[in-house]
XYZ file of C-alpha atoms in Angstrom:
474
model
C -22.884 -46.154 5.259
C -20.327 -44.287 7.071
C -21.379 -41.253 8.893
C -18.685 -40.007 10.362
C -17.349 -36.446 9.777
C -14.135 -35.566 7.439
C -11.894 -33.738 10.162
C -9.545 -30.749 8.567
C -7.636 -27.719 10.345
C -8.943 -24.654 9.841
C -7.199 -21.655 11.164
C -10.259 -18.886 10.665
C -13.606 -18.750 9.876
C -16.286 -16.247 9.634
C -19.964 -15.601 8.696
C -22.083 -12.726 9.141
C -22.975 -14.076 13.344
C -19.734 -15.617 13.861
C -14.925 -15.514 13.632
C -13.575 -18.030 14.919
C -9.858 -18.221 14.981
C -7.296 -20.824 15.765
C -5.341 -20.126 19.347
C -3.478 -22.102 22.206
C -5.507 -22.455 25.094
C -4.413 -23.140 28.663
C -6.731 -24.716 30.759
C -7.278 -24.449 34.634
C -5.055 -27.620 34.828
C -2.478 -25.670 32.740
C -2.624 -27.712 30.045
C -2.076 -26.348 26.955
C -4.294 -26.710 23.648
C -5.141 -25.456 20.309
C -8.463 -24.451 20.057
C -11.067 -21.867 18.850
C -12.144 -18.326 20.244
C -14.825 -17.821 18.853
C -17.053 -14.323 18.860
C -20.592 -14.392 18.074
C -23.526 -11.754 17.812
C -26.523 -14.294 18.178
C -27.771 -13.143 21.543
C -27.128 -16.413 23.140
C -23.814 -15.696 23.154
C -23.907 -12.026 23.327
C -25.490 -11.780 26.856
C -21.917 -13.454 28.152
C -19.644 -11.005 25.941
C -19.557 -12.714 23.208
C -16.496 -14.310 23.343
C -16.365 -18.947 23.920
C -13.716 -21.556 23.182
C -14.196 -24.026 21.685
C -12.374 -27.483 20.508
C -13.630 -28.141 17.886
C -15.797 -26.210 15.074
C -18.652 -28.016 13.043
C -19.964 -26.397 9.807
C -22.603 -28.834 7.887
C -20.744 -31.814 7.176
C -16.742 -31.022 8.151
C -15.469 -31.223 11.402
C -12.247 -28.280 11.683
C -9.935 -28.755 14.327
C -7.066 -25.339 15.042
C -3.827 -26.387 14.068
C -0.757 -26.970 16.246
C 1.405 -23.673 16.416
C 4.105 -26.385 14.847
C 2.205 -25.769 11.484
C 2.601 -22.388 10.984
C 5.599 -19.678 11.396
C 4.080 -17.001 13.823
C 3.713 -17.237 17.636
C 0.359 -18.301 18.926
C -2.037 -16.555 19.942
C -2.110 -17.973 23.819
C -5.163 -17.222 25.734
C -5.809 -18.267 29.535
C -8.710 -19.518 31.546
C -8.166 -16.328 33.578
C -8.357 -13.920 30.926
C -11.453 -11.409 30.660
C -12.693 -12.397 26.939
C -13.840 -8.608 26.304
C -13.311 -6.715 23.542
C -10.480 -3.552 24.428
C -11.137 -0.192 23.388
C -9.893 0.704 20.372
C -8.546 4.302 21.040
C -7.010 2.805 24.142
C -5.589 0.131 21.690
C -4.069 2.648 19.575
C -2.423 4.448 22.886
C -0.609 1.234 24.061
C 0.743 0.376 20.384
C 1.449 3.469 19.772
C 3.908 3.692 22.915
C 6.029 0.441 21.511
C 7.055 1.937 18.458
C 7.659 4.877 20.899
C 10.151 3.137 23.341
C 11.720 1.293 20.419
C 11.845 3.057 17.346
C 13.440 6.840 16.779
C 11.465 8.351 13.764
C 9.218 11.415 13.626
C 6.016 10.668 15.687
C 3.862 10.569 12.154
C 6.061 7.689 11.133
C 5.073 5.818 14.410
C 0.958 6.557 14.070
C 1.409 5.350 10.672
C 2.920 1.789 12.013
C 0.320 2.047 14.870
C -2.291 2.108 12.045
C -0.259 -0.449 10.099
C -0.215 -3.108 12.971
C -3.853 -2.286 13.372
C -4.935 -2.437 10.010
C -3.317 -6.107 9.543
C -6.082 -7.542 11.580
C -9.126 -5.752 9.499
C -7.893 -6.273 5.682
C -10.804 -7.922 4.730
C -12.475 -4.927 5.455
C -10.566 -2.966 2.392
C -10.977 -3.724 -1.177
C -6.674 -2.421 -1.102
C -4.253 -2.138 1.482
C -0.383 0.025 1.102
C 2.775 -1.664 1.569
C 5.567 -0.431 3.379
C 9.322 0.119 3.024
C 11.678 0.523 5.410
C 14.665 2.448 3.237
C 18.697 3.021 4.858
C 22.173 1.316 5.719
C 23.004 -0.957 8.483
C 22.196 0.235 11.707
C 19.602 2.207 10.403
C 17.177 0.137 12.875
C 15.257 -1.214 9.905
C 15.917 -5.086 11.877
C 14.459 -3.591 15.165
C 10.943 -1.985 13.431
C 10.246 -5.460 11.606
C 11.208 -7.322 14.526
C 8.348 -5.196 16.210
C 6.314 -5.557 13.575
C 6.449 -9.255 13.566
C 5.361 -9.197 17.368
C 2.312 -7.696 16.858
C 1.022 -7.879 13.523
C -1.568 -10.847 12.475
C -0.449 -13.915 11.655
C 3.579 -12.880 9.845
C 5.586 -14.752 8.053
C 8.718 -12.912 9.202
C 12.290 -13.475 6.703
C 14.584 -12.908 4.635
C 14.742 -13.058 1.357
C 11.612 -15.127 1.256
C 11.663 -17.607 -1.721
C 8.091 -17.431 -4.068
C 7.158 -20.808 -3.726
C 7.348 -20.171 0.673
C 5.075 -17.063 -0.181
C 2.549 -18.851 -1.922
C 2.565 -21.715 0.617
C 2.048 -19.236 3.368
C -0.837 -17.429 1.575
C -2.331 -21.039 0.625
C -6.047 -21.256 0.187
C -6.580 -17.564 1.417
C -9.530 -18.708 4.171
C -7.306 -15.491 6.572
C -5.588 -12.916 5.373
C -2.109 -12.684 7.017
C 0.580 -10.078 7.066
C 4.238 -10.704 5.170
C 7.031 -8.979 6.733
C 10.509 -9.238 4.567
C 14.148 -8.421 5.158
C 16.437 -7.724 1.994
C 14.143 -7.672 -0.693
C 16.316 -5.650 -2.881
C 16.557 -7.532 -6.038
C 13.160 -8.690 -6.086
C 13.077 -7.012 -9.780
C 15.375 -10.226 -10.903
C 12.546 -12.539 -9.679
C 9.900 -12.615 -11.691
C 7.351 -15.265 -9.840
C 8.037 -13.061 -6.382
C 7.758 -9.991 -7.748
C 3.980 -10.855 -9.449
C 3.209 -11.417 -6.000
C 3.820 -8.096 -4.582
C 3.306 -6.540 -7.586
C -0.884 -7.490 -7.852
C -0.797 -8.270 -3.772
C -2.076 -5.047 -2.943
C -5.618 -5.483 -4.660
C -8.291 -7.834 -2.889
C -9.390 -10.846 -4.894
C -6.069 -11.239 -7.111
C -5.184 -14.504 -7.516
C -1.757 -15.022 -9.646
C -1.970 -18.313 -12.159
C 1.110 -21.272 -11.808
C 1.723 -23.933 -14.074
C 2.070 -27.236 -11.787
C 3.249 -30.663 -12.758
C 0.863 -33.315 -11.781
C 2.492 -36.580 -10.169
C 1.473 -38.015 -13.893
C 3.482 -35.642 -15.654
C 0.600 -33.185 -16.693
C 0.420 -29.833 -16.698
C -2.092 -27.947 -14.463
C -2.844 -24.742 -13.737
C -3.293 -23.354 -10.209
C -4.469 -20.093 -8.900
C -2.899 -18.633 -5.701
C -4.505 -15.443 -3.644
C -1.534 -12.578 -3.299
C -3.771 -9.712 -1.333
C -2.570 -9.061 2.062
C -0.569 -6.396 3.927
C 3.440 -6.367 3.478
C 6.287 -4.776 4.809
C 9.411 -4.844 3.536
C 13.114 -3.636 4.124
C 16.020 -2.994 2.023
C 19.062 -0.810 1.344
C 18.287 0.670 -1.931
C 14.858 1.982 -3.984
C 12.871 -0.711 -5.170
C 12.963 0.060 -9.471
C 10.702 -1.933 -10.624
C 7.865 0.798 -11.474
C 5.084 -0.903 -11.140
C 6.028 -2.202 -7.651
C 7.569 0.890 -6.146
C 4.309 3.145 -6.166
C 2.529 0.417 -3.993
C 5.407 1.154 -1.341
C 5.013 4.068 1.296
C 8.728 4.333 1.933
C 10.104 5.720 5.416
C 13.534 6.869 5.315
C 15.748 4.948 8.305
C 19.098 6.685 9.559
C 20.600 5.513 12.943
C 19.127 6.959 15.533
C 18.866 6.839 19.571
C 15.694 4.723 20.741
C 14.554 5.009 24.434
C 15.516 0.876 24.010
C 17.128 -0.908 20.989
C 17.041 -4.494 22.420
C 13.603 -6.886 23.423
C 13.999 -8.669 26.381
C 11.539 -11.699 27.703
C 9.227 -8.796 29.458
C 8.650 -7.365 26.591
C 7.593 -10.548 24.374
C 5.321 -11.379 27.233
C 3.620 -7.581 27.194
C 3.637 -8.605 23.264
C 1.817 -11.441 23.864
C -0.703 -9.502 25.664
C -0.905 -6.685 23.001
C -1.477 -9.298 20.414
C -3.996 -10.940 22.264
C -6.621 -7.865 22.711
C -5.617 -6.837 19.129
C -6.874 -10.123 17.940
C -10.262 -9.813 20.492
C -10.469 -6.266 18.609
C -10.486 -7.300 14.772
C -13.053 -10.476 16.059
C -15.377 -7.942 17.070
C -14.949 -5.433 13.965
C -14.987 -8.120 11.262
C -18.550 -8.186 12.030
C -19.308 -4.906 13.050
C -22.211 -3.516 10.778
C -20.315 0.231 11.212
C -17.280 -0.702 10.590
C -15.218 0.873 8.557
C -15.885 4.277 8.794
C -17.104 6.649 6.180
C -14.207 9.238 5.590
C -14.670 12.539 3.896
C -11.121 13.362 2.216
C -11.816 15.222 -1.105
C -7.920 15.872 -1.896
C -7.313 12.024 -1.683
C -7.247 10.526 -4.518
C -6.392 7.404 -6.896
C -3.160 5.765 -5.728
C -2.704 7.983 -3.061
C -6.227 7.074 -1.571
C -5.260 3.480 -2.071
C -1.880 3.871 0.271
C -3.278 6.009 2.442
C -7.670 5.791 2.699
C -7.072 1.986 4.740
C -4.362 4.000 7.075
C -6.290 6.873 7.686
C -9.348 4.815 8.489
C -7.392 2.298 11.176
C -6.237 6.053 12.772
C -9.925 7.148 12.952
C -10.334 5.085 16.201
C -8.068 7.950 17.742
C -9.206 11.542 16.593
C -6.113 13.094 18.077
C -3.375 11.063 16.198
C -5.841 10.747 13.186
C -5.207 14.337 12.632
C -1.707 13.950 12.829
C -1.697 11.562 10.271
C -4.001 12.912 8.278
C -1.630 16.168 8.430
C 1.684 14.379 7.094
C -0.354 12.763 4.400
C -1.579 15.779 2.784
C 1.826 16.785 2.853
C 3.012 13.588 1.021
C 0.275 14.118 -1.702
C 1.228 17.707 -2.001
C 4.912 16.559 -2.007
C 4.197 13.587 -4.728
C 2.192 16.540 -7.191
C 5.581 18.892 -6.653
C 7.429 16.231 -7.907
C 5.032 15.429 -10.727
C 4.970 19.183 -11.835
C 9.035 19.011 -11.290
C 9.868 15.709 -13.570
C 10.747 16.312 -17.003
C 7.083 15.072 -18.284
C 5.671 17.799 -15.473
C 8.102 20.224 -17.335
C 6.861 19.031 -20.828
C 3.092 19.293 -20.216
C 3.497 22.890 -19.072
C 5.365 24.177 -22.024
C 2.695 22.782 -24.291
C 0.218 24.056 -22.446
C 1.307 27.614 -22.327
C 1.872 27.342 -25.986
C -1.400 26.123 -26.923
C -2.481 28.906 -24.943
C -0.216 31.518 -26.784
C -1.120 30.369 -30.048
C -4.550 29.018 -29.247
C -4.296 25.832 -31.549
C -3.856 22.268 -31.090
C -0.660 21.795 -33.605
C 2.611 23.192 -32.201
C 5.412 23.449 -34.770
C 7.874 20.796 -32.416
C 10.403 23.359 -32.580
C 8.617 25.896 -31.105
C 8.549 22.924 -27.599
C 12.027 22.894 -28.010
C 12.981 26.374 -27.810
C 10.362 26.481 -24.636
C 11.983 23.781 -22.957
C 15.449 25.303 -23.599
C 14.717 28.710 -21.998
C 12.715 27.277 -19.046
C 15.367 24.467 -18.236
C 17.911 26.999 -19.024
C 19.494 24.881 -21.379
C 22.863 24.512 -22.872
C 23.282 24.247 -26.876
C 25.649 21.123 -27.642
C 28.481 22.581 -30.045
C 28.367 19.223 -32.195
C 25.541 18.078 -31.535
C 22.184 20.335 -32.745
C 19.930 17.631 -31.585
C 20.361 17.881 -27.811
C 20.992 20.319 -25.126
C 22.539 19.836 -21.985
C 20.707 21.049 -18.355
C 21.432 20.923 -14.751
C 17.983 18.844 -13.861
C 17.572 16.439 -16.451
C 21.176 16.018 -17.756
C 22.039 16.084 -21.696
C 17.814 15.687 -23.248
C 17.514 15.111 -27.142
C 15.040 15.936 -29.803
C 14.466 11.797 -30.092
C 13.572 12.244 -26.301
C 11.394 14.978 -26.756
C 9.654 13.647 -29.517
C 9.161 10.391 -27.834
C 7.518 11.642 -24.737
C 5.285 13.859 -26.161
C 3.750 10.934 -28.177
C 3.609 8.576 -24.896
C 2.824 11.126 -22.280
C 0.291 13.795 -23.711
C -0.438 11.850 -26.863
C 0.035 14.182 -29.683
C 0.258 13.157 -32.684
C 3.716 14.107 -35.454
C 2.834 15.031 -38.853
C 4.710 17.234 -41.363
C 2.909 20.341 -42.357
C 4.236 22.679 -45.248
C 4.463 26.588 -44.079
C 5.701 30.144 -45.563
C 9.073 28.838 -44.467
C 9.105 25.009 -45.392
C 7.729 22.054 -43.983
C 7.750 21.185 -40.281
C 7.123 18.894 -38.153
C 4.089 19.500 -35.962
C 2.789 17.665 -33.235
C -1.497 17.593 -33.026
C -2.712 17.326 -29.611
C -5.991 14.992 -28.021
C -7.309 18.110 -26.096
C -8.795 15.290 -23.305
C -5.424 13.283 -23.233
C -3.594 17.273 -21.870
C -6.233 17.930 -19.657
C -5.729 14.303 -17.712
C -2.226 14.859 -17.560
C -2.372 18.705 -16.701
C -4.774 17.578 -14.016
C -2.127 15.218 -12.712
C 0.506 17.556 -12.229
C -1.854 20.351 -10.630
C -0.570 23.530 -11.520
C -2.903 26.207 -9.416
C -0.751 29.245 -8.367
C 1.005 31.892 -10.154
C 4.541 30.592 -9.073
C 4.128 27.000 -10.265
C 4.875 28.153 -13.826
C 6.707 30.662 -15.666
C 3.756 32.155 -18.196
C 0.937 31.345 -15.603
C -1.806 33.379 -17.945
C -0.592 31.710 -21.280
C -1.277 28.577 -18.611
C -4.424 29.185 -18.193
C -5.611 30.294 -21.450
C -3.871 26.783 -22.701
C -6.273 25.362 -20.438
C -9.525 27.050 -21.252
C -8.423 26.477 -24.750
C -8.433 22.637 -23.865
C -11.644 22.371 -22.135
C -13.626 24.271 -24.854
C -11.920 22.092 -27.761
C -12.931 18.585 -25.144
C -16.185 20.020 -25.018
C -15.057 19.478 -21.264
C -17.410 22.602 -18.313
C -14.934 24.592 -16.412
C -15.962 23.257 -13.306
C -15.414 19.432 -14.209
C -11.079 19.614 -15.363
């Protein structure tokens, strides 16, 4: 019987005492080889710091080896006999990252937290059950090259390119053992490709694995699932419009500007190197850190917002000073993302009925009675030919068919005809629970959100008492 021990590469590895991940090591000779660091917790290990490299890793029957750096697209991660195998502290961390995207990129100082916590968070995603994307949105010179350049430096494990072809993604992502980070140039267009874009599109969510149809060397057809989830970052000249994909996108406006330095030399790869190397000592440690992550209290975070932003926030936490900061500019994106909720024509639509449910305190609104509302609040224009439209300055020329349409998709009424005193008309029926969702998406609160703010809030009373919905609770 043969005993010995199937060898395989393995490039991470963790239980609930152990991470080991694949790095170069150099030797007091100076030789250079791959091999593991590997932390533990079991108090034989712990006593020393934790940290030991190893050659090889055994777990039951296998035998893993670390792979070359030839088999994979990042730099390594080169550690020395010298180096002190402790793990940095994290606010400290945050400082010295934090002053990169300082020296090299010129945007607003929230902008360069929120890539602090980006680079950060690349090296704890298994932590989160989602993690954001980001987009770096302008023209040529915009420095959009630079910031992923940086990026690439320091986050874990990149595939850095352009225009990255599907089948290279799912390579790279492979068996999904690590998580690692995707960082792509000119991804406009990725609406035309449909096998990339179900990558980003479902890539955001841990667990998601997207199905391929293979051809077997006999000729049959198999099916094989590839894992998607990991942290991306992408860069482009024009808004991504494929819906689905663009709300997973934090997008950061980039117009030339004047860095402190707009060019890497070999110094600053080699401080890189250094960075990259306590970063990766850092997520070792935290992987299996029983307090880790942190239990944040943000009650106006919510739903996809919370999904961009919660894994961001929580990164930041290891600095209180800058997580404030952030924490300031994203309340002002959610407030900014309800104003334009409450400002799009299905924000404009759901007030109008509202109010006039309110006014009239029923659930069936004659449809013309929304039209004439819509006209006087959009200030719109009659068309002399054409009774079936108007034209307005926000929304352009807006039709009855358009009207009509949304109501039924957005809020969920309901068009019958109903015979009155002066004929029959066509009426739409509300779903008192289906208003109150969508009211409660658009957030209307103050006096000088909307034009009738009492007939507002009688609409909404109306609502509740009809949904059978407490106060309190919509």
């Amino acid at each position: 019987m043969n005993n010995k021990k199937r060898v395989s590469y393995k490039i991470f590895y963790r239980d609930r005492e152990n991470v080991a991940e694949a790095i170069l090591y150099r030797d007091k000779s100076g030789e250079e080889r791959p091999a593991f660091l590997i932390y533990s917790i079991n108090p034989v290990y712990l006593k020393d710091g934790g940290f030991r490299v190893e050659y090889r890793l055994t777990l039951r029957d296998e035998v893993f080896e670390p792979p070359p750096p030839s088999k994979y697209p990042y730099q390594p991660y080169i550690f020395d006999s010298n180096d002190g195998l402790r793990t940095p502290d994290s606010e400290a961390l945050f400082e010295v990252i934090l002053s990169e995207f300082r020296r090299f990129v010129d945007v607003e100082d929230e902008i360069r937290i929120l890539f602090t916590s980006a680079v950060m968070l690349s090296y704890v995603q298994e932590l989160f059950e989602t993690v954001p994307y980001i987009y770096l949105l302008g023209d040529n010179r915009s420095g959009k090259s630079n910031t992923l350049c940086l990026f690439a430096a320091l986050c874990y494990r990149p595939l850095y390119g352009a225009s990255i072809p599907s089948a290279d993604l799912y390579t790279f992502l492979g068996s999904g053992e690590h998580i690692p980070t995707i960082i792509e140039e000119e991804i406009q267009g990725i609406e035309r490709d449909i096998e990339k874009s179900k990558i980003w599109k479902v890539g955001y969510k841990r667990g998601v694995k997207v199905p391929r149809i293979m051809i077997k060397p006999n000729g049959e057809r198999g099916i094989e699932y590839y894992p998607t989830y990991c942290f991306k970052i992408a860069a482009g000249e024009n808004l991504i419009q494929l819906k689905g994909l663009a709300e997973r996108f934090i997008n950061v406006n980039m117009v030339e500007g004047d860095p402190e330095s707009d060019e890497f030399t070999r110094g600053d790869y080699e401080a890189f190197g250094e960075l990259r190397k306590h970063l990766l000592l850092w997520r070792m440690k935290t992987l299996i850190d029983s307090t880790w992550p942190p239990k944040l209290d943000i009650p106006w975070l919510k739903k996809r917002m919370k999904e961009l932003y919660k894994p961001l926030l929580t990164v930041a936490s290891v600095h209180p000073e800058h997580y404030k900061t952030l924490k300031r500019f994203v309340k002002e994106r959610v407030e900014e993302k309800i104003r334009e909720r409450r400002d799009s024509f299905e924000g404009r639509l759901t007030i109008a009925a509202v109010e006039l449910i309110g006014r009239s305190k029923t659930l069936e609104i004659p449809f013309e009675d929304i039209w004439v509302k819509l006209k006087m609040e959009l200030n719109g224009l009659d068309h002399p030919n054409r009774p079936n439209q108007m034209e307005t300055e926000l929304f352009g020329i807006i039709t009855k068919q358009r009207v009509g349409r949304r109501l039924r998709e957005v809020l969920g009424s309901k068009a019958v005809l109903k015979r009155a005193e002066d004929g029959v008309k066509r009426v739409h029926v509300f779903d008192p629970m289906k208003v109150l969702k969508i009211a409660k998406k658009i957030h209307v609160t103050d006096v000088n959100d909307v034009t009738d703010f009492q007939e507002y809030k009688e609409g909404l009373e109306f609502l509740k008492k009809r949904a059978g919905v407490r106060l309190s609770n919509a």
